[in-house]
Amino acid sequence: MAASEENVSIADHAKRTRREPGALRQYATQLAGNPLGIVGLVLVVLIIGCAILSPWIVPYDPTQIFVGPRLGGPSWAHWLGTDQLGRDTLSRVIAGSRIAMLVAVATLGTALTIGLLLGLIAGYGPQWLDNILLLLFDAVRSFPVIVFGLALVTLLGPSLQTVILVVAITSVPIYARIARTQTQSLRNAEYIQAERAMGAGTMRTLAIHILPNVIGPLLILVSMDVPLVIATEAGLSFLGMGVRPPTPSWGTILNDGYGVIRNSPWPVISGSVPIVIVTLGFTFLGEALRDIFDPKLRRDL
Amino acid sequence: MSANPFPKSKGIDRRGFLKGSAVAGLAAASMPISTAVWAQSGKVLHISSYADIDELDPGFYQNGYNVDVMNCIYSKLVHYVPGREWDTSLQAAEEVKQVDPTHITFRLKKGIMFTGGHGEMTAEDVKFSFERVIKHDSPVKGDWGPLDHVEVTGKYEGTIVLKEPFEPLWTITLPYGTGCIVSKKAVMEATKDGGDFGMKPPAFSGPYILDTWKPGQYVKLTRNPEWKGTKPGYDEIRILPMDDEKTMEIAYESGDLDFTAVSLSSLSKYKESPPAKTTIQEYPSLYYVWVGMNMENPALTDINLRKAIQYAINVPQIMQAAYFNQAKPATGLIAPGLTGHRESEIVPPEGDLEKAKAFLEKAGGPPIEPLTIDTLNATTWTAIAQVIQAQLAQIGIQLKVNVQDSGSFWTIGMESEGDRWKKMQLIVNRFSMLPDPYYATQWFTTDQVGIWNWERFSNKEFDKLNQEALQETDHDKRAAMYHKMQDLMEQSGAYRFLTHEASPVMFRDSVKPALRPDARPLFRFFKPA
């Protein structure tokens, strides 16, 4: 009978295991219960989908001039009309999503990596190093982003790389400060002290124990910063300081459209709507993720 | 000798013309103040300027937006006459006579007073105003060219003595900025050495005075209580600095402006449905827009490549795409109506792709590395650059568009600003202009290389003609010289002339504007309708 009891016990365990949802499923369930989160997810998937598939789904070459009537309104041939050079606005908006996402991924990826590293060093390292790094963070943060951008663009020339550099540099201190604060609060925790007492090295402590606890809040922040970064790129491009013409970006579509707004409002509308969509999408999704992963942060905020 | 400075008045003797004009001016000046009827009391004119004023000393100013204000607060011997044709008339002078190519006599009207108790305008003030430009090495001393001195022959009389003949004296020097007369006494008290008084005019001699200047916000001019000439049309002129034409249009529609320039992209819409109680008028412009090529850049040293680019550029297509067909192709630097305007250019406006390909073949094919074209970050300019990019792609030349902000753009070819000029290849450029051909060609001489001559065009014949044309008093001979100069520029392959643009304006029906033939406003003469 012992074998039979053992079999029953294993089956019960299996049933219990099946009944308890996994962490991912749990998160998905929580997200499904948040309507704004779902809206955000749909919008984000839409934008990312456009960005990835843009070369295949654009109806026309977004840089080809004189393909249609200039400053035409929406039609079956051109759903969002055409710009002042006769280019299909829908194609330019779709192609612009690729630039926007490229800037967001490259900028935030760079800023997060460097910011996390510097934050860990500042929070776990000696006091003098912390002071120096804090001074550096504050100095960089004191520059208004657009003004700093204009200065850098003047020195390096306008390009996509310059835009990425500008936004990355100005974003690093944000992540670094948060990583530093989190690290400082963890460095004296009992389990870290115990780990140290057992002879763990600094690198091991940072990599195994502190980093996993620090990165969560930063990832939520990153998702909420995506629209900010995209808006900065659009702002610099609107001022003519972003990507080179004829590469389409939402900012250049807005800039070109502003010049001809009396003739046709469609280029301006077409350049604005994606920025609104991306802002709402990432904000809703970011807030939902924050509620799921860090309810305490929500209360604190 | 054809003495009149403007082609329109060709054949009219300069002396006779100015004497004739004196009659009207004299009548106005001698009008007793008690009989003068003030224009509608309490009237305020709201206008905009494309930049905020930054220098009100006529001896040291550098930009046209300062002259717009200086025209109101100072008086000159002669001034531009508002209208569709270029012409000048007497202002502070009762008579101006050219007695020989280097001597010009003048006689001032009596009773023109400087404000602040600085007395009546005399020939000493004229001498002081003109000579200080040369004495203090002013940035605009070129406008006074070969001025030797001014001889005072009486309280109101004097003679301007030149070292050599100088034709732009009649078309630019006297009627534009440096022709303004300041008070010797007031300036000496304010500056000690008679130098630059910047933004603080020590005395006014025009129908308006500078009442308030709020940097970046507005300039307020009010009536000069000591003015005894023809009464100005408004009690107050308020000038708002706006560097964007779209902003001006919005301001006009919202009622903040009574007069404004209109962008070419908006013109057709405004003509279809103008704002209420508004008149729209179209004027030609003197600006010149061109594509320049840096002849010393290693990628562009071959003249065949430059000519291939010239022939590949289709100007009417650019007019359509960037100017909404509201501007016409240019034949050169000098606009229609001015001495030296060419009737046709060497490279046809439409270009010629077959010739372009032939020149490209002679050059050994397209450059391996893409060329660059620099442009200002304004919609029209970037549109021009993108159309050229597409046109050059037709013959296999790849072009990258570099968009620059104004601070970066306007120093790109200057040697004094570092080595950026070495990397500059193609550029979309636009210069302003005054109604004398010298004002256009002076920037392309050898001594301007690395200053404003960014193509680094250097031609001895051009330099010689430019100098000789300053002294040539025969209109036809002078015109032929400027034709030749533009031919030389075009033959170098370094220039593709695009357009002179156009200058549409709109104003309320309650305003009677006074504009130069290129639509630059002469606010001093604006009146209520």
mmCIF file with all atom_site columns, C-alpha atoms in Angstrom, chain B residues 72-133:
data_model
loop_
_atom_site.group_PDB
_atom_site.id
_atom_site.type_symbol
_atom_site.label_atom_id
_atom_site.label_alt_id
_atom_site.label_comp_id
_atom_site.label_asym_id
_atom_site.label_entity_id
_atom_site.label_seq_id
_atom_site.pdbx_PDB_ins_code
_atom_site.Cartn_x
_atom_site.Cartn_y
_atom_site.Cartn_z
_atom_site.occupancy
_atom_site.B_iso_or_equiv
_atom_site.pdbx_formal_charge
_atom_site.auth_seq_id
_atom_site.auth_comp_id
_atom_site.auth_asym_id
_atom_site.auth_atom_id
_atom_site.pdbx_PDB_model_num
ATOM 1  C CA . CYS B 1 72  ? 11.685 106.540 -38.806 1.00 0.00 ? 72  CYS B CA 1
ATOM 2  C CA . ILE B 1 73  ? 13.929 108.204 -36.247 1.00 0.00 ? 73  ILE B CA 1
ATOM 3  C CA . TYR B 1 74  ? 16.548 109.919 -38.426 1.00 0.00 ? 74  TYR B CA 1
ATOM 4  C CA . SER B 1 75  ? 16.515 112.007 -41.587 1.00 0.00 ? 75  SER B CA 1
ATOM 5  C CA . LYS B 1 76  ? 18.734 111.629 -44.669 1.00 0.00 ? 76  LYS B CA 1
ATOM 6  C CA . LEU B 1 77  ? 19.619 113.834 -47.606 1.00 0.00 ? 77  LEU B CA 1
ATOM 7  C CA . VAL B 1 78  ? 17.592 111.559 -49.914 1.00 0.00 ? 78  VAL B CA 1
ATOM 8  C CA . HIS B 1 79  ? 15.334 108.566 -49.393 1.00 0.00 ? 79  HIS B CA 1
ATOM 9  C CA . TYR B 1 80  ? 13.725 105.765 -51.391 1.00 0.00 ? 80  TYR B CA 1
ATOM 10 C CA . VAL B 1 81  ? 10.325 106.690 -52.743 1.00 0.00 ? 81  VAL B CA 1
ATOM 11 C CA . PRO B 1 82  ? 7.529  104.234 -51.919 1.00 0.00 ? 82  PRO B CA 1
ATOM 12 C CA . GLY B 1 83  ? 6.162  102.675 -55.098 1.00 0.00 ? 83  GLY B CA 1
ATOM 13 C CA . ARG B 1 84  ? 6.560  99.967  -57.696 1.00 0.00 ? 84  ARG B CA 1
ATOM 14 C CA . GLU B 1 85  ? 9.594  101.525 -59.407 1.00 0.00 ? 85  GLU B CA 1
ATOM 15 C CA . TRP B 1 86  ? 12.953 102.276 -57.835 1.00 0.00 ? 86  TRP B CA 1
ATOM 16 C CA . ASP B 1 87  ? 13.334 105.972 -57.294 1.00 0.00 ? 87  ASP B CA 1
ATOM 17 C CA . THR B 1 88  ? 14.728 108.442 -54.755 1.00 0.00 ? 88  THR B CA 1
ATOM 18 C CA . SER B 1 89  ? 13.583 111.824 -53.529 1.00 0.00 ? 89  SER B CA 1
ATOM 19 C CA . LEU B 1 90  ? 14.903 114.579 -51.300 1.00 0.00 ? 90  LEU B CA 1
ATOM 20 C CA . GLN B 1 91  ? 14.302 114.343 -47.567 1.00 0.00 ? 91  GLN B CA 1
ATOM 21 C CA . ALA B 1 92  ? 16.480 116.537 -45.318 1.00 0.00 ? 92  ALA B CA 1
ATOM 22 C CA . ALA B 1 93  ? 18.091 118.181 -48.339 1.00 0.00 ? 93  ALA B CA 1
ATOM 23 C CA . GLU B 1 94  ? 16.601 121.000 -50.302 1.00 0.00 ? 94  GLU B CA 1
ATOM 24 C CA . GLU B 1 95  ? 18.968 120.250 -53.153 1.00 0.00 ? 95  GLU B CA 1
ATOM 25 C CA . VAL B 1 96  ? 21.625 117.675 -54.025 1.00 0.00 ? 96  VAL B CA 1
ATOM 26 C CA . LYS B 1 97  ? 23.756 118.201 -57.125 1.00 0.00 ? 97  LYS B CA 1
ATOM 27 C CA . GLN B 1 98  ? 26.517 116.178 -58.728 1.00 0.00 ? 98  GLN B CA 1
ATOM 28 C CA . VAL B 1 99  ? 28.867 118.856 -60.007 1.00 0.00 ? 99  VAL B CA 1
ATOM 29 C CA . ASP B 1 100 ? 31.371 116.336 -61.324 1.00 0.00 ? 100 ASP B CA 1
ATOM 30 C CA . PRO B 1 101 ? 31.923 112.563 -60.833 1.00 0.00 ? 101 PRO B CA 1
ATOM 31 C CA . THR B 1 102 ? 33.649 113.081 -57.477 1.00 0.00 ? 102 THR B CA 1
ATOM 32 C CA . HIS B 1 103 ? 31.903 116.163 -56.062 1.00 0.00 ? 103 HIS B CA 1
ATOM 33 C CA . ILE B 1 104 ? 28.314 116.254 -54.822 1.00 0.00 ? 104 ILE B CA 1
ATOM 34 C CA . THR B 1 105 ? 26.974 119.422 -53.298 1.00 0.00 ? 105 THR B CA 1
ATOM 35 C CA . PHE B 1 106 ? 23.990 119.577 -50.974 1.00 0.00 ? 106 PHE B CA 1
ATOM 36 C CA . ARG B 1 107 ? 21.902 122.216 -49.257 1.00 0.00 ? 107 ARG B CA 1
ATOM 37 C CA . LEU B 1 108 ? 19.878 121.266 -46.169 1.00 0.00 ? 108 LEU B CA 1
ATOM 38 C CA . LYS B 1 109 ? 16.346 122.371 -45.414 1.00 0.00 ? 109 LYS B CA 1
ATOM 39 C CA . LYS B 1 110 ? 16.198 124.854 -42.585 1.00 0.00 ? 110 LYS B CA 1
ATOM 40 C CA . GLY B 1 111 ? 14.535 124.115 -39.283 1.00 0.00 ? 111 GLY B CA 1
ATOM 41 C CA . ILE B 1 112 ? 15.108 120.365 -38.958 1.00 0.00 ? 112 ILE B CA 1
ATOM 42 C CA . MET B 1 113 ? 15.677 119.979 -35.226 1.00 0.00 ? 113 MET B CA 1
ATOM 43 C CA . PHE B 1 114 ? 17.473 117.316 -33.221 1.00 0.00 ? 114 PHE B CA 1
ATOM 44 C CA . THR B 1 115 ? 15.653 116.315 -30.054 1.00 0.00 ? 115 THR B CA 1
ATOM 45 C CA . GLY B 1 116 ? 16.936 116.940 -26.536 1.00 0.00 ? 116 GLY B CA 1
ATOM 46 C CA . GLY B 1 117 ? 17.955 120.539 -27.195 1.00 0.00 ? 117 GLY B CA 1
ATOM 47 C CA . HIS B 1 118 ? 20.744 119.527 -29.566 1.00 0.00 ? 118 HIS B CA 1
ATOM 48 C CA . GLY B 1 119 ? 19.857 122.213 -32.028 1.00 0.00 ? 119 GLY B CA 1
ATOM 49 C CA . GLU B 1 120 ? 19.209 122.472 -35.728 1.00 0.00 ? 120 GLU B CA 1
ATOM 50 C CA . MET B 1 121 ? 20.622 120.086 -38.316 1.00 0.00 ? 121 MET B CA 1
ATOM 51 C CA . THR B 1 122 ? 23.546 121.717 -40.126 1.00 0.00 ? 122 THR B CA 1
ATOM 52 C CA . ALA B 1 123 ? 26.160 120.797 -42.694 1.00 0.00 ? 123 ALA B CA 1
ATOM 53 C CA . GLU B 1 124 ? 28.567 120.101 -39.802 1.00 0.00 ? 124 GLU B CA 1
ATOM 54 C CA . ASP B 1 125 ? 26.250 117.270 -38.702 1.00 0.00 ? 125 ASP B CA 1
ATOM 55 C CA . VAL B 1 126 ? 26.255 115.874 -42.244 1.00 0.00 ? 126 VAL B CA 1
ATOM 56 C CA . LYS B 1 127 ? 30.068 116.001 -42.359 1.00 0.00 ? 127 LYS B CA 1
ATOM 57 C CA . PHE B 1 128 ? 30.323 114.348 -38.958 1.00 0.00 ? 128 PHE B CA 1
ATOM 58 C CA . SER B 1 129 ? 27.776 111.609 -39.801 1.00 0.00 ? 129 SER B CA 1
ATOM 59 C CA . PHE B 1 130 ? 29.426 110.583 -43.045 1.00 0.00 ? 130 PHE B CA 1
ATOM 60 C CA . GLU B 1 131 ? 33.093 110.905 -42.083 1.00 0.00 ? 131 GLU B CA 1
ATOM 61 C CA . ARG B 1 132 ? 32.753 108.960 -38.814 1.00 0.00 ? 132 ARG B CA 1
ATOM 62 C CA . VAL B 1 133 ? 31.880 105.847 -40.831 1.00 0.00 ? 133 VAL B CA 1
#
